[in-house]
Amino acid sequence: MNVFITKANASRIVKSIDLSKAKIEGDIYKDKNQVLNAMFSKYEKHELLAYKTLMEDPEAFMSEIYEKISQYEDTYWWVYEKKNPPAYHFNSACPCLLSNFKNYKIPDGIRFKGIQIKGIQKDEYIKMFHSKYSHDNEAIINKVKFNVNNYRKWWEMEGEKLFLKDKDAFLMHVNNKYQPEPRILNITEFESGNSGVERLDNSSLIEIENKIDKLIRDSGIYYYLNKKNTTVLRHYAKWTSTAYKNGPFNLNSTGYTNEEIREVLIEYDKRFKFPLKNYLKEYYLRKNNPELKMDQKLLEQLGFRECLHCVNLDNMQNKDPRSYRVRGIGVPVEEEPLDNIGYWSDEIMELMSEVDEYNDDIVHREDLSGQED
């Protein structure tokens, strides 16, 4: 039986692989494109080819490429960080496939309350929590966990409702309640539109091909735009990820400073590499599996479980079709235009991968509260 998953969870499957060790061969795009081969690192090529295989032949992906999904670790950075398995959906119009995912960063003043620590960076924070030396910071870690869990409980009980109703009242209340230093002036929000199910015709695929071809051409123009671009990209085009770190570039014989190299690589990454990754994944999906349907048993082998809302919806409809109506059933759902693709970091992609669990949990709790009434 075929069921549906979200794009976020398709990406989650691919992210679970040790791509540095994976042996994946094939063409990223048409005609063994030389520009793409020179642009992407081995790791990036493996990620794209793994996604392509998942879209073309999920069974081959399972037997030849896949490794078990690693456990998600709580960073204690956001309100919603779940370890639940991802969900598949029986119903293509399930609200959990269509609704947006929201998350909220936990303010530093609450997370580090009672801890004498200032100016900690995100990378240092993650290492402190998950490195083999975490026992050296056990007191700090336990205090952060206590602070965060306490805040999450309050958020679930009353904080979220107050925040959505009146943000100014929320800020006044949370500052009075927790007395954070520094005081909280705003809450960082993250919202991502969920992928839903797409119904596309051939013209959409042609449009994507045209965008990919144009990005490839434009990247070549940028490469040869001036001597600096050509020199920097000849050395470091495949390793643009290093530009987002503050360290020096290894074996720098370009004649340009670290900052000059970093500037070129970040612009190249944001203008060409990152959009191309997105469009190539869209190309694989729309060409091979536009509705993101996969075999239920295969997904269960990958660690997925059934969506509770789909099960409840099916049960209700079997009892009385008039008793439960879902807005939008039978209506084709399309995503925002590709021009609106944003620049998502790995951190954001990890959050997006939690969409199913978050929506599923919210809807299930609403169902339970309705039954109690």
mmCIF file of C-alpha atoms in Angstrom:
data_model
loop_
_atom_site.group_PDB
_atom_site.id
_atom_site.type_symbol
_atom_site.label_atom_id
_atom_site.label_comp_id
_atom_site.label_asym_id
_atom_site.label_seq_id
_atom_site.Cartn_x
_atom_site.Cartn_y
_atom_site.Cartn_z
ATOM 1 C CA MET A 1 0.000 0.000 0.000
ATOM 2 C CA ASN A 2 1.334 3.444 -0.944
ATOM 3 C CA VAL A 3 1.223 6.268 1.596
ATOM 4 C CA PHE A 4 2.437 9.886 1.643
ATOM 5 C CA ILE A 5 5.318 11.661 3.366
ATOM 6 C CA THR A 6 6.485 15.276 3.489
ATOM 7 C CA LYS A 7 9.540 16.725 1.774
ATOM 8 C CA ALA A 8 11.000 17.426 5.194
ATOM 9 C CA ASN A 9 10.882 13.746 6.071
ATOM 10 C CA ALA A 10 12.249 12.739 2.662
ATOM 11 C CA SER A 11 15.225 14.970 3.446
ATOM 12 C CA ARG A 12 15.393 13.455 6.907
ATOM 13 C CA ILE A 13 15.825 9.987 5.392
ATOM 14 C CA VAL A 14 18.738 11.189 3.272
ATOM 15 C CA LYS A 15 20.293 13.121 6.178
ATOM 16 C CA SER A 16 20.424 9.905 8.200
ATOM 17 C CA ILE A 17 23.043 8.412 5.895
ATOM 18 C CA ASP A 18 26.770 8.709 6.506
ATOM 19 C CA LEU A 19 27.292 10.407 3.160
ATOM 20 C CA SER A 20 31.054 10.604 3.605
ATOM 21 C CA LYS A 21 31.234 6.797 3.494
ATOM 22 C CA ALA A 22 28.388 6.096 1.061
ATOM 23 C CA LYS A 23 29.273 4.665 -2.349
ATOM 24 C CA ILE A 24 26.830 6.223 -4.783
ATOM 25 C CA GLU A 25 27.474 6.562 -8.480
ATOM 26 C CA GLY A 26 25.483 8.322 -11.191
ATOM 27 C CA ASP A 27 24.825 11.628 -12.899
ATOM 28 C CA ILE A 28 23.551 14.547 -10.872
ATOM 29 C CA TYR A 29 21.894 16.017 -13.927
ATOM 30 C CA LYS A 30 21.793 15.551 -17.673
ATOM 31 C CA ASP A 31 24.869 14.780 -19.795
ATOM 32 C CA LYS A 32 27.372 14.464 -16.922
ATOM 33 C CA ASN A 33 27.382 18.219 -16.494
ATOM 34 C CA GLN A 34 30.960 19.410 -15.990
ATOM 35 C CA VAL A 35 30.000 22.616 -14.198
ATOM 36 C CA LEU A 36 28.066 20.739 -11.515
ATOM 37 C CA ASN A 37 30.840 18.187 -11.124
ATOM 38 C CA ALA A 38 33.332 21.004 -10.539
ATOM 39 C CA MET A 39 30.934 22.869 -8.230
ATOM 40 C CA PHE A 40 29.870 20.183 -5.736
ATOM 41 C CA SER A 41 32.037 18.264 -3.312
ATOM 42 C CA LYS A 42 31.908 14.484 -3.054
ATOM 43 C CA TYR A 43 29.679 14.802 0.007
ATOM 44 C CA GLU A 44 27.267 17.155 -1.788
ATOM 45 C CA LYS A 45 27.112 14.871 -4.833
ATOM 46 C CA HIS A 46 26.324 11.900 -2.605
ATOM 47 C CA GLU A 47 23.514 13.821 -0.915
ATOM 48 C CA LEU A 48 21.965 14.737 -4.262
ATOM 49 C CA LEU A 49 22.378 11.234 -5.706
ATOM 50 C CA ALA A 50 20.897 9.662 -2.568
ATOM 51 C CA TYR A 51 17.835 11.923 -2.859
ATOM 52 C CA LYS A 52 17.585 11.129 -6.563
ATOM 53 C CA THR A 53 17.667 7.372 -5.861
ATOM 54 C CA LEU A 54 15.022 7.749 -3.140
ATOM 55 C CA MET A 55 12.725 9.450 -5.638
ATOM 56 C CA GLU A 56 13.468 7.065 -8.518
ATOM 57 C CA ASP A 57 13.548 3.722 -6.716
ATOM 58 C CA PRO A 58 12.893 3.661 -2.947
ATOM 59 C CA GLU A 59 13.534 -0.084 -2.774
ATOM 60 C CA ALA A 60 16.980 0.329 -4.332
ATOM 61 C CA PHE A 61 17.649 3.158 -1.913
ATOM 62 C CA MET A 62 16.712 0.898 0.986
ATOM 63 C CA SER A 63 18.830 -2.051 -0.121
ATOM 64 C CA GLU A 64 21.888 -0.242 -1.457
ATOM 65 C CA ILE A 65 22.239 3.088 0.362
ATOM 66 C CA TYR A 66 20.173 3.433 3.512
ATOM 67 C CA GLU A 67 21.424 3.175 7.061
ATOM 68 C CA LYS A 68 19.218 3.323 10.141
ATOM 69 C CA ILE A 69 17.948 6.780 11.152
ATOM 70 C CA SER A 70 20.093 8.121 13.956
ATOM 71 C CA GLN A 71 18.430 9.264 17.143
ATOM 72 C CA TYR A 72 17.648 12.965 17.291
ATOM 73 C CA GLU A 73 19.355 14.677 20.211
ATOM 74 C CA ASP A 74 17.719 17.481 22.141
ATOM 75 C CA THR A 75 19.805 20.670 21.937
ATOM 76 C CA TYR A 76 17.624 22.468 24.534
ATOM 77 C CA TRP A 77 17.674 25.399 22.117
ATOM 78 C CA TRP A 78 14.041 25.381 20.950
ATOM 79 C CA VAL A 79 10.630 24.819 22.523
ATOM 80 C CA TYR A 80 9.808 21.852 20.277
ATOM 81 C CA GLU A 81 12.485 19.203 19.950
ATOM 82 C CA LYS A 82 11.050 15.714 19.727
ATOM 83 C CA LYS A 83 12.516 12.237 19.461
ATOM 84 C CA ASN A 84 9.379 10.711 18.005
ATOM 85 C CA PRO A 85 9.693 8.750 14.744
ATOM 86 C CA PRO A 86 8.535 10.460 11.522
ATOM 87 C CA ALA A 87 5.017 9.778 10.257
ATOM 88 C CA TYR A 88 3.531 8.639 6.960
ATOM 89 C CA HIS A 89 0.026 9.633 5.896
ATOM 90 C CA PHE A 90 -2.815 7.618 4.379
ATOM 91 C CA ASN A 91 -4.750 10.715 3.357
ATOM 92 C CA SER A 92 -3.199 13.140 0.838
ATOM 93 C CA ALA A 93 -5.277 15.971 2.343
ATOM 94 C CA CYS A 94 -4.304 15.276 5.959
ATOM 95 C CA PRO A 95 -3.961 18.612 7.784
ATOM 96 C CA CYS A 96 -0.620 17.410 9.151
ATOM 97 C CA LEU A 97 0.689 17.319 5.567
ATOM 98 C CA LEU A 98 -0.635 20.776 4.822
ATOM 99 C CA SER A 99 -0.229 22.861 7.974
ATOM 100 C CA ASN A 100 2.726 25.076 8.825
ATOM 101 C CA PHE A 101 5.294 24.239 11.469
ATOM 102 C CA LYS A 102 6.198 26.855 14.084
ATOM 103 C CA ASN A 103 8.960 26.785 16.628
ATOM 104 C CA TYR A 104 10.305 29.278 19.145
ATOM 105 C CA LYS A 105 13.851 29.785 20.379
ATOM 106 C CA ILE A 106 14.272 29.638 24.141
ATOM 107 C CA PRO A 107 15.823 32.943 25.286
ATOM 108 C CA ASP A 108 19.395 32.862 26.630
ATOM 109 C CA GLY A 109 18.271 34.619 29.790
ATOM 110 C CA ILE A 110 16.083 31.619 30.632
ATOM 111 C CA ARG A 111 18.311 28.860 29.300
ATOM 112 C CA PHE A 112 21.392 30.066 31.222
ATOM 113 C CA LYS A 113 19.603 31.453 34.297
ATOM 114 C CA GLY A 114 21.743 30.848 37.389
ATOM 115 C CA ILE A 115 24.815 30.010 35.308
ATOM 116 C CA GLN A 116 27.874 32.241 35.192
ATOM 117 C CA ILE A 117 28.534 31.965 31.480
ATOM 118 C CA LYS A 118 28.611 34.733 28.885
ATOM 119 C CA GLY A 119 29.097 34.969 25.142
ATOM 120 C CA ILE A 120 28.807 31.259 24.463
ATOM 121 C CA GLN A 121 28.594 30.447 20.752
ATOM 122 C CA LYS A 122 26.167 27.963 19.207
ATOM 123 C CA ASP A 123 28.949 25.578 18.092
ATOM 124 C CA GLU A 124 30.504 25.617 21.569
ATOM 125 C CA TYR A 125 27.095 25.017 23.135
ATOM 126 C CA ILE A 126 26.380 21.971 20.957
ATOM 127 C CA LYS A 127 29.849 20.530 21.620
ATOM 128 C CA MET A 128 29.393 21.054 25.337
ATOM 129 C CA PHE A 129 26.181 19.030 25.303
ATOM 130 C CA HIS A 130 27.117 16.189 22.994
ATOM 131 C CA SER A 131 30.895 15.713 23.121
ATOM 132 C CA LYS A 132 32.586 12.887 24.978
ATOM 133 C CA TYR A 133 33.793 15.526 27.443
ATOM 134 C CA SER A 134 30.275 16.581 28.437
ATOM 135 C CA HIS A 135 30.852 15.191 31.953
ATOM 136 C CA ASP A 136 33.281 18.093 32.534
ATOM 137 C CA ASN A 137 30.316 20.479 32.231
ATOM 138 C CA GLU A 138 27.751 18.248 33.935
ATOM 139 C CA ALA A 139 26.594 20.889 36.437
ATOM 140 C CA ILE A 140 26.035 23.467 33.685
ATOM 141 C CA ILE A 141 24.264 20.949 31.445
ATOM 142 C CA ASN A 142 21.935 19.799 34.218
ATOM 143 C CA LYS A 143 21.069 23.381 35.102
ATOM 144 C CA VAL A 144 20.307 24.226 31.458
ATOM 145 C CA LYS A 145 18.115 21.120 31.137
ATOM 146 C CA PHE A 146 16.230 22.057 34.312
ATOM 147 C CA ASN A 147 15.670 25.638 33.106
ATOM 148 C CA VAL A 148 14.545 24.569 29.641
ATOM 149 C CA ASN A 149 12.222 21.787 30.809
ATOM 150 C CA ASN A 150 10.630 24.145 33.313
ATOM 151 C CA TYR A 151 10.065 26.760 30.593
ATOM 152 C CA ARG A 152 8.682 24.171 28.149
ATOM 153 C CA LYS A 153 6.130 22.998 30.718
ATOM 154 C CA TRP A 154 5.019 26.572 31.342
ATOM 155 C CA TRP A 155 4.907 27.236 27.585
ATOM 156 C CA GLU A 156 2.650 24.225 27.055
ATOM 157 C CA MET A 157 0.369 25.114 29.973
ATOM 158 C CA GLU A 158 -0.113 28.824 29.289
ATOM 159 C CA GLY A 159 2.860 30.493 27.608
ATOM 160 C CA GLU A 160 2.024 29.688 23.994
ATOM 161 C CA LYS A 161 -1.596 30.821 24.299
ATOM 162 C CA LEU A 162 -0.492 34.090 25.871
ATOM 163 C CA PHE A 163 2.212 34.624 23.232
ATOM 164 C CA LEU A 164 -0.211 34.112 20.351
ATOM 165 C CA LYS A 165 -2.847 36.321 21.973
ATOM 166 C CA ASP A 166 -0.723 39.287 23.108
ATOM 167 C CA LYS A 167 3.056 39.319 22.634
ATOM 168 C CA ASP A 168 3.573 42.428 24.758
ATOM 169 C CA ALA A 169 1.662 40.869 27.658
ATOM 170 C CA PHE A 170 3.677 37.677 27.167
ATOM 171 C CA LEU A 171 7.003 39.523 27.418
ATOM 172 C CA MET A 172 5.901 41.347 30.557
ATOM 173 C CA HIS A 173 4.704 38.097 32.148
ATOM 174 C CA VAL A 174 7.754 36.000 31.230
ATOM 175 C CA ASN A 175 10.152 38.673 32.506
ATOM 176 C CA ASN A 176 8.276 38.945 35.806
ATOM 177 C CA LYS A 177 8.057 35.182 36.180
ATOM 178 C CA TYR A 178 11.638 34.207 35.370
ATOM 179 C CA GLN A 179 13.554 37.448 36.074
ATOM 180 C CA PRO A 180 16.021 36.697 33.245
ATOM 181 C CA GLU A 181 19.280 38.564 32.686
ATOM 182 C CA PRO A 182 19.307 40.121 30.196
ATOM 183 C CA ARG A 183 15.600 40.828 30.055
ATOM 184 C CA ILE A 184 13.718 39.286 27.137
ATOM 185 C CA LEU A 185 12.799 41.852 24.489
ATOM 186 C CA ASN A 186 11.519 39.455 21.821
ATOM 187 C CA ILE A 187 11.088 35.789 20.990
ATOM 188 C CA THR A 188 12.808 34.381 17.895
ATOM 189 C CA GLU A 189 10.218 32.537 15.810
ATOM 190 C CA PHE A 190 10.668 29.966 13.079
ATOM 191 C CA GLU A 191 7.866 29.090 10.672
ATOM 192 C CA SER A 192 8.025 26.736 7.725
ATOM 193 C CA GLY A 193 5.291 25.899 5.254
ATOM 194 C CA ASN A 194 4.824 22.161 5.065
ATOM 195 C CA SER A 195 5.225 20.382 1.758
ATOM 196 C CA GLY A 196 1.813 18.871 1.242
ATOM 197 C CA VAL A 197 1.132 16.887 -1.930
ATOM 198 C CA GLU A 198 1.732 18.366 -5.365
ATOM 199 C CA ARG A 199 -0.125 17.683 -8.578
ATOM 200 C CA LEU A 200 2.050 18.928 -11.400
ATOM 201 C CA ASP A 201 2.052 18.800 -15.180
ATOM 202 C CA ASN A 202 5.008 18.537 -17.553
ATOM 203 C CA SER A 203 5.354 22.280 -17.900
ATOM 204 C CA SER A 204 6.404 22.552 -14.260
ATOM 205 C CA LEU A 205 9.219 20.089 -14.859
ATOM 206 C CA ILE A 206 10.322 22.039 -17.932
ATOM 207 C CA GLU A 207 10.270 25.236 -15.870
ATOM 208 C CA ILE A 208 12.563 23.660 -13.312
ATOM 209 C CA GLU A 209 14.928 22.447 -16.037
ATOM 210 C CA ASN A 210 15.070 25.972 -17.442
ATOM 211 C CA LYS A 211 15.895 27.400 -14.006
ATOM 212 C CA ILE A 212 18.625 24.800 -13.447
ATOM 213 C CA ASP A 213 20.125 25.477 -16.876
ATOM 214 C CA LYS A 214 20.093 29.232 -16.265
ATOM 215 C CA LEU A 215 21.738 28.898 -12.846
ATOM 216 C CA ILE A 216 24.475 26.732 -14.399
ATOM 217 C CA ARG A 217 25.096 29.321 -17.124
ATOM 218 C CA ASP A 218 25.075 32.225 -14.671
ATOM 219 C CA SER A 219 27.449 30.414 -12.309
ATOM 220 C CA GLY A 220 29.905 30.117 -15.207
ATOM 221 C CA ILE A 221 29.636 33.850 -15.863
ATOM 222 C CA TYR A 222 30.286 34.532 -12.166
ATOM 223 C CA TYR A 223 33.261 32.140 -12.207
ATOM 224 C CA TYR A 224 34.983 34.116 -14.951
ATOM 225 C CA LEU A 225 33.684 37.540 -13.919
ATOM 226 C CA ASN A 226 37.094 38.643 -12.649
ATOM 227 C CA LYS A 227 40.475 37.234 -11.664
ATOM 228 C CA LYS A 228 39.588 37.020 -7.966
ATOM 229 C CA ASN A 229 36.448 34.943 -8.571
ATOM 230 C CA THR A 230 38.276 32.576 -10.925
ATOM 231 C CA THR A 231 41.225 32.095 -8.582
ATOM 232 C CA VAL A 232 39.151 31.603 -5.424
ATOM 233 C CA LEU A 233 36.608 29.277 -7.029
ATOM 234 C CA ARG A 234 39.274 27.197 -8.755
ATOM 235 C CA HIS A 235 40.681 26.451 -5.291
ATOM 236 C CA TYR A 236 37.590 26.326 -3.069
ATOM 237 C CA ALA A 237 34.323 26.045 -5.095
ATOM 238 C CA LYS A 238 33.637 22.567 -3.706
ATOM 239 C CA TRP A 239 34.156 23.617 -0.106
ATOM 240 C CA THR A 240 31.917 26.654 0.299
ATOM 241 C CA SER A 241 30.734 25.313 3.680
ATOM 242 C CA THR A 242 34.113 26.323 5.142
ATOM 243 C CA ALA A 243 33.292 29.960 4.370
ATOM 244 C CA TYR A 244 30.727 30.017 7.193
ATOM 245 C CA LYS A 245 33.412 29.255 9.771
ATOM 246 C CA ASN A 246 35.856 31.791 11.136
ATOM 247 C CA GLY A 247 39.035 29.789 10.658
ATOM 248 C CA PRO A 248 41.683 30.326 7.967
ATOM 249 C CA PHE A 249 41.523 28.499 4.641
ATOM 250 C CA ASN A 250 43.948 25.611 4.299
ATOM 251 C CA LEU A 251 46.710 25.769 1.708
ATOM 252 C CA ASN A 252 45.779 29.308 0.710
ATOM 253 C CA SER A 253 47.968 30.122 -2.283
ATOM 254 C CA THR A 254 45.388 32.363 -3.954
ATOM 255 C CA GLY A 255 46.996 35.663 -3.000
ATOM 256 C CA TYR A 256 43.741 36.800 -1.363
ATOM 257 C CA THR A 257 42.922 37.214 2.322
ATOM 258 C CA ASN A 258 40.609 34.888 4.226
ATOM 259 C CA GLU A 259 37.914 37.559 4.253
ATOM 260 C CA GLU A 260 38.166 38.096 0.483
ATOM 261 C CA ILE A 261 37.894 34.337 -0.105
ATOM 262 C CA ARG A 262 35.001 34.047 2.331
ATOM 263 C CA GLU A 263 33.089 36.848 0.596
ATOM 264 C CA VAL A 264 33.361 35.185 -2.829
ATOM 265 C CA LEU A 265 32.433 31.721 -1.553
ATOM 266 C CA ILE A 266 29.395 32.847 0.427
ATOM 267 C CA GLU A 267 28.031 34.798 -2.535
ATOM 268 C CA TYR A 268 28.705 31.845 -4.849
ATOM 269 C CA ASP A 269 27.014 29.451 -2.421
ATOM 270 C CA LYS A 270 23.899 31.564 -1.875
ATOM 271 C CA ARG A 271 23.458 32.642 -5.503
ATOM 272 C CA PHE A 272 24.223 29.345 -7.215
ATOM 273 C CA LYS A 273 25.079 26.247 -5.186
ATOM 274 C CA PHE A 274 22.275 26.338 -2.660
ATOM 275 C CA PRO A 275 19.506 27.193 -5.187
ATOM 276 C CA LEU A 276 20.832 24.497 -7.523
ATOM 277 C CA LYS A 277 20.618 21.898 -4.752
ATOM 278 C CA ASN A 278 16.991 22.859 -4.163
ATOM 279 C CA TYR A 279 16.042 22.870 -7.832
ATOM 280 C CA LEU A 280 17.798 19.565 -8.488
ATOM 281 C CA LYS A 281 15.878 17.935 -5.632
ATOM 282 C CA GLU A 282 12.655 19.420 -6.996
ATOM 283 C CA TYR A 283 13.610 18.055 -10.407
ATOM 284 C CA TYR A 284 14.162 14.532 -9.043
ATOM 285 C CA LEU A 285 10.907 14.661 -7.095
ATOM 286 C CA ARG A 286 8.637 16.039 -9.792
ATOM 287 C CA LYS A 287 10.094 13.843 -12.495
ATOM 288 C CA ASN A 288 9.843 10.602 -10.520
ATOM 289 C CA ASN A 289 7.499 10.923 -7.542
ATOM 290 C CA PRO A 290 5.624 14.265 -7.454
ATOM 291 C CA GLU A 291 3.164 13.143 -4.771
ATOM 292 C CA LEU A 292 5.874 11.659 -2.548
ATOM 293 C CA LYS A 293 4.144 8.285 -2.354
ATOM 294 C CA MET A 294 6.056 5.326 -0.993
ATOM 295 C CA ASP A 295 5.321 1.791 0.116
ATOM 296 C CA GLN A 296 4.009 1.652 3.670
ATOM 297 C CA LYS A 297 6.055 -1.408 4.671
ATOM 298 C CA LEU A 298 9.243 0.098 3.287
ATOM 299 C CA LEU A 299 8.693 3.292 5.291
ATOM 300 C CA GLU A 300 8.096 1.253 8.436
ATOM 301 C CA GLN A 301 11.476 -0.386 7.836
ATOM 302 C CA LEU A 302 12.903 3.129 7.668
ATOM 303 C CA GLY A 303 11.496 3.892 11.125
ATOM 304 C CA PHE A 304 8.259 5.644 10.139
ATOM 305 C CA ARG A 305 4.907 5.154 11.867
ATOM 306 C CA GLU A 306 1.346 5.903 10.819
ATOM 307 C CA CYS A 307 -0.050 9.395 11.333
ATOM 308 C CA LEU A 308 -2.491 9.337 14.253
ATOM 309 C CA HIS A 309 -4.679 11.964 12.670
ATOM 310 C CA CYS A 310 -5.049 9.981 9.447
ATOM 311 C CA VAL A 311 -6.081 6.931 11.482
ATOM 312 C CA ASN A 312 -8.585 8.929 13.529
ATOM 313 C CA LEU A 313 -9.941 10.599 10.402
ATOM 314 C CA ASP A 314 -10.400 7.257 8.677
ATOM 315 C CA ASN A 315 -12.201 5.813 11.707
ATOM 316 C CA MET A 316 -14.525 8.814 11.951
ATOM 317 C CA GLN A 317 -15.360 8.775 8.260
ATOM 318 C CA ASN A 318 -16.115 5.058 8.353
ATOM 319 C CA LYS A 319 -18.603 5.663 11.145
ATOM 320 C CA ASP A 320 -20.343 8.633 9.572
ATOM 321 C CA PRO A 321 -18.968 10.558 6.588
ATOM 322 C CA ARG A 322 -20.853 13.660 7.694
ATOM 323 C CA SER A 323 -19.451 13.667 11.194
ATOM 324 C CA TYR A 324 -15.945 14.783 10.330
ATOM 325 C CA ARG A 325 -14.983 17.137 7.543
ATOM 326 C CA VAL A 326 -11.493 18.205 6.626
ATOM 327 C CA ARG A 327 -11.142 21.432 4.763
ATOM 328 C CA GLY A 328 -9.509 20.902 1.394
ATOM 329 C CA ILE A 329 -10.046 17.188 0.780
ATOM 330 C CA GLY A 330 -9.885 16.544 -2.957
ATOM 331 C CA VAL A 331 -8.466 19.991 -3.677
ATOM 332 C CA PRO A 332 -5.048 19.984 -5.401
ATOM 333 C CA VAL A 333 -2.406 21.535 -3.185
ATOM 334 C CA GLU A 334 0.573 23.323 -4.677
ATOM 335 C CA GLU A 335 3.563 24.837 -2.967
ATOM 336 C CA GLU A 336 4.721 28.412 -3.150
ATOM 337 C CA PRO A 337 6.568 29.248 -6.382
ATOM 338 C CA LEU A 338 10.162 28.074 -6.487
ATOM 339 C CA ASP A 339 11.316 31.675 -6.594
ATOM 340 C CA ASN A 340 10.401 31.842 -2.908
ATOM 341 C CA ILE A 341 12.840 29.124 -1.845
ATOM 342 C CA GLY A 342 14.725 30.491 1.137
ATOM 343 C CA TYR A 343 18.255 29.908 2.284
ATOM 344 C CA TRP A 344 17.827 27.238 4.950
ATOM 345 C CA SER A 345 20.697 26.298 7.235
ATOM 346 C CA ASP A 346 21.266 22.744 8.463
ATOM 347 C CA GLU A 347 19.785 23.844 11.790
ATOM 348 C CA ILE A 348 16.568 24.914 10.083
ATOM 349 C CA MET A 349 16.439 21.698 8.057
ATOM 350 C CA GLU A 350 16.635 19.722 11.282
ATOM 351 C CA LEU A 351 13.685 21.690 12.610
ATOM 352 C CA MET A 352 11.740 21.119 9.404
ATOM 353 C CA SER A 353 12.250 17.393 9.798
ATOM 354 C CA GLU A 354 10.202 17.556 13.008
ATOM 355 C CA VAL A 355 7.081 18.891 11.242
ATOM 356 C CA ASP A 356 5.145 15.641 11.166
ATOM 357 C CA GLU A 357 5.689 14.845 14.822
ATOM 358 C CA TYR A 358 4.764 18.357 15.950
ATOM 359 C CA ASN A 359 1.550 18.552 13.918
ATOM 360 C CA ASP A 360 0.594 14.994 14.764
ATOM 361 C CA ASP A 361 1.007 15.647 18.483
ATOM 362 C CA ILE A 362 -0.990 18.893 18.392
ATOM 363 C CA VAL A 363 -3.905 17.380 16.454
ATOM 364 C CA HIS A 364 -3.934 14.252 18.624
ATOM 365 C CA ARG A 365 -4.137 16.335 21.814
ATOM 366 C CA GLU A 366 -6.994 18.340 20.314
ATOM 367 C CA ASP A 367 -8.813 15.092 19.502
ATOM 368 C CA LEU A 368 -8.345 13.847 23.056
ATOM 369 C CA SER A 369 -9.589 17.096 24.573
ATOM 370 C CA GLY A 370 -12.629 16.929 22.288
ATOM 371 C CA GLN A 371 -13.402 13.421 23.484
ATOM 372 C CA GLU A 372 -13.172 14.554 27.121
ATOM 373 C CA ASP A 373 -15.741 17.268 26.460
#
